[in-house]
């Protein structure tokens, strides 16, 4: 098959479009012929590397993918380990798939056998992996994944749109709905107007029936947020301390929920929350270390709720909404697989508005 891979960490120049042996599905796995992949910031971090990251070279990046089932390897019976006794039953037998079925891939890889996986909390798996991170990913013509990672797409549903939706909607749904318990009528502040998870969070907030305030940089990015249903826009290039704007807008009450995946903005986000409010975070695009004033956390009874990715059940729930048109990934540009280097360069420069995808 053709694939984009790298043998060493570095800049976009380490990516090579080349031949690579077709992967073979193991027991319980499907071979998927990919038609689309989508880029995530994680792809850049893995390519650049971090201390302790161990990859099996050559590494193929990419978490998101959609395509058709090319082969299926029957499952083996899994005996639950002794510590699973007493946990609520959780269906680990995947729905039946056939060759040629159109699918989108859930990149959150639980082992399927530990106590967390058996309890339906596969994103807390003891041997958790992410496709394209420590396992070879979707910048390729074929990929193998456990059959339970597949979600069936309706006939005619666009592969690019499906691939672009996977990771970001999965992550945002788990954070806002499963963990954050967002309720209709609540007010959500989203810090950042254009990132994949933020645009997904905005749509989910509106779908749930919440009021959405978006803080973003510049008119172009805020126009996208407005298009996606934001009720109030705050341009942070005009308003340095946007927590003051929130204070005014909410008549000194504060918002119920803040979605903050920047990190260094936590001090402002904590100020913006009402008493008993929740700060949701799935990442730190502004860097991992920063200071917060703990008095806000206990004095205002705040909860800081972190998560990464989501469960099999979250994926099924959110992709059903994507497939019936209730939620839709904002698409930026599509590049041919052979030009993945240009695609990553565009992501690295932050020029995109919505998801960058690869056509395979
Ligand atoms: Zn597990």
Short mmCIF file of C-alpha atoms and ligand atoms in Angstrom, two decimals:
data_model
loop_
_atom_site.label_atom_id
_atom_site.label_comp_id
_atom_site.label_asym_id
_atom_site.label_seq_id
_atom_site.Cartn_x
_atom_site.Cartn_y
_atom_site.Cartn_z
CA UNK A 1 0.00 0.00 0.00
CA UNK A 2 0.94 3.68 -0.14
CA UNK A 3 1.42 5.39 3.21
CA UNK A 4 2.90 8.52 4.76
CA UNK A 5 5.43 7.63 7.42
CA UNK A 6 8.52 8.82 9.28
CA UNK A 7 11.65 7.13 10.66
CA UNK A 8 12.71 9.86 13.05
CA UNK A 9 11.17 12.83 14.89
CA UNK A 10 11.42 16.27 13.34
CA UNK A 11 9.64 18.86 11.22
CA UNK A 12 7.32 18.23 8.25
CA UNK A 13 10.36 17.23 6.18
CA UNK A 14 10.59 13.85 7.97
CA UNK A 15 7.28 12.74 6.39
CA UNK A 16 7.68 10.41 3.41
CA UNK A 17 5.03 9.21 0.99
CA UNK A 18 6.13 5.70 0.11
CA UNK A 19 5.29 1.98 -0.15
CA UNK A 20 4.62 0.02 3.03
CA UNK A 21 3.43 -3.60 3.50
CA UNK A 22 -0.35 -4.00 3.80
CA UNK A 23 -1.32 -4.57 7.46
CA UNK A 24 -3.02 -7.89 8.26
CA UNK A 25 -5.98 -8.05 10.65
CA UNK A 26 -5.47 -10.14 13.80
CA UNK A 27 -8.29 -11.94 15.62
CA UNK A 28 -11.18 -9.58 16.27
CA UNK A 29 -9.83 -6.95 13.86
CA UNK A 30 -11.03 -5.43 10.60
CA UNK A 31 -8.90 -4.28 7.68
CA UNK A 32 -10.27 -0.92 6.53
CA UNK A 33 -9.56 0.49 3.06
CA UNK A 34 -9.35 4.19 3.90
CA UNK A 35 -10.87 6.88 1.69
CA UNK A 36 -10.26 9.82 4.02
CA UNK A 37 -8.15 10.77 7.03
CA UNK A 38 -8.28 13.94 9.11
CA UNK A 39 -5.47 15.84 10.78
CA UNK A 40 -5.27 16.59 14.49
CA UNK A 41 -2.78 18.67 16.43
CA UNK A 42 -1.73 15.41 18.07
CA UNK A 43 -0.21 14.38 14.70
CA UNK A 44 2.28 17.26 14.99
CA UNK A 45 3.15 16.47 18.62
CA UNK A 46 3.83 12.80 17.76
CA UNK A 47 5.95 13.81 14.75
CA UNK A 48 7.93 16.29 16.88
CA UNK A 49 8.19 13.72 19.72
CA UNK A 50 8.26 14.21 23.50
CA UNK A 51 10.38 12.67 26.27
CA UNK A 52 9.28 9.09 26.91
CA UNK A 53 7.36 8.64 23.64
CA UNK A 54 8.36 5.28 22.16
CA UNK A 55 7.29 4.50 18.59
CA UNK A 56 7.72 1.44 16.43
CA UNK A 57 9.45 2.83 13.34
CA UNK A 58 8.53 3.56 10.70
CA UNK A 59 5.55 5.31 12.24
CA UNK A 60 2.36 6.17 10.34
CA UNK A 61 0.51 9.16 11.85
CA UNK A 62 -3.24 9.78 11.90
CA UNK A 63 -6.06 9.10 14.37
CA UNK A 64 -9.10 9.85 12.22
CA UNK A 65 -10.16 7.78 9.24
CA UNK A 66 -13.16 6.63 7.24
CA UNK A 67 -13.45 4.04 4.49
CA UNK A 68 -14.82 0.61 3.74
CA UNK A 69 -14.33 -2.77 5.39
CA UNK A 70 -11.89 -4.76 3.24
CA UNK A 71 -11.44 -7.86 5.44
CA UNK A 72 -12.66 -9.22 8.77
CA UNK A 73 -10.87 -11.63 11.09
CA UNK A 74 -13.31 -13.45 13.40
CA UNK A 75 -13.12 -12.67 17.08
CA UNK A 76 -11.81 -15.01 19.73
CA UNK A 77 -13.78 -15.62 22.91
CA UNK A 78 -12.59 -13.37 25.73
CA UNK A 79 -12.95 -14.70 29.27
CA UNK A 80 -13.49 -11.80 31.64
CA UNK A 81 -10.64 -11.55 34.17
CA UNK A 82 -11.56 -12.30 37.80
CA UNK A 83 -11.64 -8.62 38.85
CA UNK A 84 -14.47 -7.97 36.38
CA UNK A 85 -16.95 -9.97 38.47
CA UNK A 86 -19.58 -7.68 39.88
CA UNK A 87 -19.19 -5.03 37.18
CA UNK A 88 -22.28 -4.21 35.16
CA UNK A 89 -22.44 -6.23 31.96
CA UNK A 90 -21.07 -4.46 28.90
CA UNK A 91 -21.45 -5.72 25.34
CA UNK A 92 -17.99 -6.51 24.02
CA UNK A 93 -19.24 -8.49 21.05
CA UNK A 94 -19.18 -6.07 18.12
CA UNK A 95 -22.14 -5.58 15.78
CA UNK A 96 -21.85 -7.66 12.63
CA UNK A 97 -20.03 -6.02 9.75
CA UNK A 98 -19.62 -7.20 6.17
CA UNK A 99 -16.98 -6.62 3.51
CA UNK A 100 -17.74 -3.32 1.75
CA UNK A 101 -19.53 -1.70 4.70
CA UNK A 102 -18.83 2.03 4.90
CA UNK A 103 -17.36 2.94 8.30
CA UNK A 104 -15.72 5.65 10.39
CA UNK A 105 -13.07 4.65 12.95
CA UNK A 106 -13.10 5.34 16.70
CA UNK A 107 -9.41 6.00 17.42
CA UNK A 108 -9.72 5.51 21.21
CA UNK A 109 -8.29 2.01 21.62
CA UNK A 110 -9.22 0.21 24.83
CA UNK A 111 -7.98 -3.36 25.33
CA UNK A 112 -11.57 -4.67 25.55
CA UNK A 113 -10.72 -6.95 28.49
CA UNK A 114 -9.68 -4.96 31.58
CA UNK A 115 -12.08 -3.98 34.36
CA UNK A 116 -12.58 -0.46 32.96
CA UNK A 117 -13.25 -1.71 29.40
CA UNK A 118 -15.73 -4.31 30.71
CA UNK A 119 -17.50 -1.57 32.70
CA UNK A 120 -17.91 0.55 29.54
CA UNK A 121 -15.20 3.04 30.54
CA UNK A 122 -12.78 2.03 27.82
CA UNK A 123 -11.14 5.47 27.75
CA UNK A 124 -9.86 4.66 31.26
CA UNK A 125 -8.37 1.36 29.99
CA UNK A 126 -5.29 0.07 31.78
CA UNK A 127 -3.59 -0.42 28.39
CA UNK A 128 -5.11 2.60 26.62
CA UNK A 129 -3.77 3.57 23.21
CA UNK A 130 -4.64 6.08 20.55
CA UNK A 131 -4.54 5.28 16.86
CA UNK A 132 -1.69 7.21 15.22
CA UNK A 133 -0.02 7.92 18.56
CA UNK A 134 1.68 4.70 19.66
CA UNK A 135 -0.12 2.53 17.08
CA UNK A 136 0.28 3.02 13.30
CA UNK A 137 -2.49 5.29 12.06
CA UNK A 138 -4.60 6.46 9.16
CA UNK A 139 -2.24 8.34 6.78
CA UNK A 140 -2.33 5.18 4.63
CA UNK A 141 -4.44 3.23 2.17
CA UNK A 142 -5.21 0.53 4.77
CA UNK A 143 -5.34 0.26 8.56
CA UNK A 144 -6.31 -2.52 10.97
CA UNK A 145 -8.43 -1.85 14.07
CA UNK A 146 -10.55 -3.97 16.43
CA UNK A 147 -14.01 -4.45 14.89
CA UNK A 148 -15.62 -2.78 17.93
CA UNK A 149 -13.91 0.49 16.87
CA UNK A 150 -16.05 0.76 13.72
CA UNK A 151 -19.21 2.83 13.29
CA UNK A 152 -21.35 2.19 10.22
CA UNK A 153 -21.97 5.19 7.92
CA UNK A 154 -25.19 5.69 5.96
CA UNK A 155 -25.04 5.19 2.20
CA UNK A 156 -23.74 8.28 0.48
CA UNK A 157 -22.34 9.89 3.64
CA UNK A 158 -19.17 11.78 2.72
CA UNK A 159 -15.95 10.10 3.96
CA UNK A 160 -14.11 13.42 4.47
CA UNK A 161 -16.91 14.74 6.69
CA UNK A 162 -17.01 11.49 8.68
CA UNK A 163 -13.23 11.38 9.21
CA UNK A 164 -13.15 15.05 10.23
CA UNK A 165 -15.86 14.51 12.84
CA UNK A 166 -14.50 11.43 14.63
CA UNK A 167 -11.94 12.51 17.23
CA UNK A 168 -13.15 16.06 17.86
CA UNK A 169 -16.84 15.28 18.34
CA UNK A 170 -16.03 12.18 20.39
CA UNK A 171 -13.75 14.21 22.68
CA UNK A 172 -16.13 17.16 22.97
CA UNK A 173 -19.20 14.96 23.68
CA UNK A 174 -17.46 13.04 26.44
CA UNK A 175 -16.27 16.30 28.04
CA UNK A 176 -19.49 18.36 27.76
CA UNK A 177 -22.17 15.72 28.12
CA UNK A 178 -20.81 12.57 29.79
CA UNK A 179 -18.43 14.30 32.21
CA UNK A 180 -19.67 17.90 32.25
CA UNK A 181 -23.41 17.02 32.46
CA UNK A 182 -24.31 20.12 30.42
CA UNK A 183 -28.00 21.00 30.81
CA UNK A 184 -30.45 22.87 28.56
CA UNK A 185 -30.61 26.53 29.51
CA UNK A 186 -27.10 26.66 30.99
CA UNK A 187 -24.56 29.17 29.70
CA UNK A 188 -21.27 27.85 28.30
CA UNK A 189 -18.19 29.91 27.60
CA UNK A 190 -15.86 28.42 24.98
CA UNK A 191 -12.29 29.75 24.98
CA UNK A 192 -11.19 29.65 21.34
CA UNK A 193 -13.25 30.01 18.18
CA UNK A 194 -11.67 27.91 15.49
CA UNK A 195 -10.06 24.70 16.81
CA UNK A 196 -11.65 21.35 15.99
CA UNK A 197 -12.71 20.48 19.55
CA UNK A 198 -13.95 24.02 20.20
CA UNK A 199 -16.15 24.14 17.09
CA UNK A 200 -17.47 20.69 18.02
CA UNK A 201 -18.13 21.86 21.61
CA UNK A 202 -20.04 24.87 20.30
CA UNK A 203 -22.33 22.72 18.16
CA UNK A 204 -22.91 20.23 20.99
CA UNK A 205 -23.72 23.06 23.42
CA UNK A 206 -26.34 24.41 20.98
CA UNK A 207 -27.69 20.90 20.34
CA UNK A 208 -28.18 20.38 24.10
CA UNK A 209 -30.01 23.71 24.33
CA UNK A 210 -27.37 25.76 26.14
CA UNK A 211 -26.44 29.39 25.48
CA UNK A 212 -22.94 29.67 23.99
CA UNK A 213 -20.45 32.50 24.40
CA UNK A 214 -17.24 32.24 22.36
CA UNK A 215 -13.98 34.12 22.98
CA UNK A 216 -11.82 34.18 19.85
CA UNK A 217 -9.06 36.09 18.10
CA UNK A 218 -10.20 38.23 15.20
CA UNK A 219 -13.26 38.67 13.02
CA UNK A 220 -12.59 35.77 10.65
CA UNK A 221 -12.47 33.11 13.37
CA UNK A 222 -15.43 34.62 15.19
CA UNK A 223 -17.43 34.59 11.95
CA UNK A 224 -17.06 30.79 11.91
CA UNK A 225 -18.31 30.61 15.52
CA UNK A 226 -21.28 32.80 14.59
CA UNK A 227 -22.06 30.54 11.63
CA UNK A 228 -22.03 27.54 13.98
CA UNK A 229 -24.58 29.13 16.31
CA UNK A 230 -22.68 31.13 18.95
CA UNK A 231 -25.02 33.47 20.81
CA UNK A 232 -22.39 36.00 21.92
CA UNK A 233 -18.94 36.65 20.44
CA UNK A 234 -16.03 38.28 22.27
CA UNK A 235 -12.97 39.34 20.27
CA UNK A 236 -9.98 38.95 22.57
CA UNK A 237 -7.85 41.15 20.32
CA UNK A 238 -10.19 44.02 21.34
CA UNK A 239 -10.82 42.97 24.94
CA UNK A 240 -7.70 41.99 26.84
CA UNK A 241 -9.40 40.83 30.05
CA UNK A 242 -12.43 39.00 28.68
CA UNK A 243 -13.40 37.84 32.18
CA UNK A 244 -14.61 41.43 32.76
CA UNK A 245 -16.80 41.21 29.65
CA UNK A 246 -18.30 37.94 30.94
CA UNK A 247 -18.92 39.57 34.32
CA UNK A 248 -20.87 42.36 32.60
CA UNK A 249 -22.71 40.06 30.18
CA UNK A 250 -23.92 37.73 32.93
CA UNK A 251 -24.89 40.59 35.28
CA UNK A 252 -22.13 39.62 37.75
CA UNK A 253 -23.36 36.00 37.98
CA UNK A 254 -20.76 34.18 35.85
CA UNK A 255 -21.27 31.27 33.44
CA UNK A 256 -22.23 27.71 34.39
CA UNK A 257 -19.54 25.99 32.33
CA UNK A 258 -16.25 27.02 30.71
CA UNK A 259 -14.62 24.92 27.99
CA UNK A 260 -10.91 25.76 28.25
CA UNK A 261 -8.49 23.73 26.12
CA UNK A 262 -5.84 26.46 26.11
CA UNK A 263 -4.62 26.05 29.70
CA UNK A 264 -2.77 29.32 30.29
CA UNK A 265 -6.18 31.00 30.23
CA UNK A 266 -7.35 29.09 33.35
CA UNK A 267 -6.98 32.18 35.62
CA UNK A 268 -9.46 34.10 33.45
CA UNK A 269 -11.74 31.07 33.06
CA UNK A 270 -11.92 30.55 36.84
CA UNK A 271 -12.97 34.20 37.22
CA UNK A 272 -15.72 33.74 34.62
CA UNK A 273 -17.45 30.84 36.39
CA UNK A 274 -20.46 31.24 38.67
CA UNK A 275 -20.35 29.72 42.14
CA UNK A 276 -20.51 25.93 41.74
CA UNK A 277 -19.51 26.16 38.07
CA UNK A 278 -17.52 23.60 36.06
CA UNK A 279 -14.33 24.11 34.08
CA UNK A 280 -13.96 21.43 31.39
CA UNK A 281 -10.61 20.71 29.80
CA UNK A 282 -9.36 18.17 27.25
CA UNK A 283 -6.06 19.80 26.37
CA UNK A 284 -3.63 22.70 26.65
CA UNK A 285 -2.82 24.28 23.31
CA UNK A 286 -1.05 27.11 25.17
CA UNK A 287 1.35 24.78 27.04
CA UNK A 288 0.99 22.37 29.96
CA UNK A 289 2.18 24.43 32.94
CA UNK A 290 0.65 27.59 34.37
CA UNK A 291 -0.38 29.09 37.70
CA UNK A 292 -3.88 29.30 39.11
CA UNK A 293 -5.20 31.00 42.22
CA UNK A 294 -6.59 28.17 44.35
CA UNK A 295 -8.86 30.58 46.24
CA UNK A 296 -11.16 30.67 43.21
CA UNK A 297 -11.47 26.87 43.22
CA UNK A 298 -12.57 26.40 46.83
CA UNK A 299 -14.03 29.84 47.43
CA UNK A 300 -16.42 29.50 44.49
CA UNK A 301 -17.01 25.72 44.89
CA UNK A 302 -15.63 25.10 41.38
CA UNK A 303 -15.04 21.75 39.70
CA UNK A 304 -12.21 21.26 37.24
CA UNK A 305 -13.11 18.27 35.07
CA UNK A 306 -10.49 16.75 32.80
CA UNK A 307 -10.87 14.03 30.21
CA UNK A 308 -9.34 12.76 27.02
CA UNK A 309 -11.23 11.12 24.16
CA UNK A 310 -14.38 9.16 25.12
CA UNK A 311 -16.01 5.77 25.44
CA UNK A 312 -17.37 3.41 22.77
CA UNK A 313 -20.87 4.44 23.84
CA UNK A 314 -20.04 8.18 23.48
CA UNK A 315 -18.72 7.52 19.97
CA UNK A 316 -21.90 5.72 18.92
CA UNK A 317 -24.08 8.47 20.38
CA UNK A 318 -22.24 11.37 18.82
CA UNK A 319 -21.62 9.75 15.42
CA UNK A 320 -25.34 8.98 15.13
CA UNK A 321 -25.94 12.74 15.51
CA UNK A 322 -23.23 13.47 12.93
CA UNK A 323 -24.75 10.97 10.48
CA UNK A 324 -28.25 12.44 10.74
CA UNK A 325 -26.91 15.96 10.20
CA UNK A 326 -27.46 17.36 13.71
CA UNK A 327 -23.70 17.94 14.13
CA UNK A 328 -21.22 18.65 11.33
CA UNK A 329 -17.47 19.10 11.37
CA UNK A 330 -16.36 22.42 9.89
CA UNK A 331 -14.14 21.49 6.93
CA UNK A 332 -11.08 23.49 5.91
CA UNK A 333 -9.13 22.06 2.97
CA UNK A 334 -8.52 18.58 1.65
CA UNK A 335 -5.07 17.46 0.42
CA UNK A 336 -4.12 14.28 -1.46
CA UNK A 337 -2.46 11.67 0.81
CA UNK A 338 0.79 12.19 -1.13
CA UNK A 339 0.76 15.83 -0.02
CA UNK A 340 0.33 15.19 3.72
CA UNK A 341 3.43 17.29 4.37
CA UNK A 342 1.69 20.44 3.01
CA UNK A 343 -1.39 19.57 5.03
CA UNK A 344 0.64 19.39 8.26
CA UNK A 345 2.45 22.63 7.38
CA UNK A 346 -0.93 24.36 7.06
CA UNK A 347 -2.03 23.00 10.45
CA UNK A 348 1.29 24.00 12.04
CA UNK A 349 0.90 27.60 10.81
CA UNK A 350 -2.65 27.73 12.21
CA UNK A 351 -4.01 28.91 8.86
CA UNK A 352 -6.97 26.53 8.89
CA UNK A 353 -10.60 27.27 9.67
CA UNK A 354 -12.03 23.87 10.54
CA UNK A 355 -10.61 20.42 9.89
CA UNK A 356 -7.89 19.65 7.35
CA UNK A 357 -8.44 16.29 5.68
CA UNK A 358 -6.55 13.90 3.40
CA UNK A 359 -8.15 12.25 0.36
CA UNK A 360 -6.90 8.68 -0.04
ZN1 LIG B 1 -8.97 -2.14 28.79
#
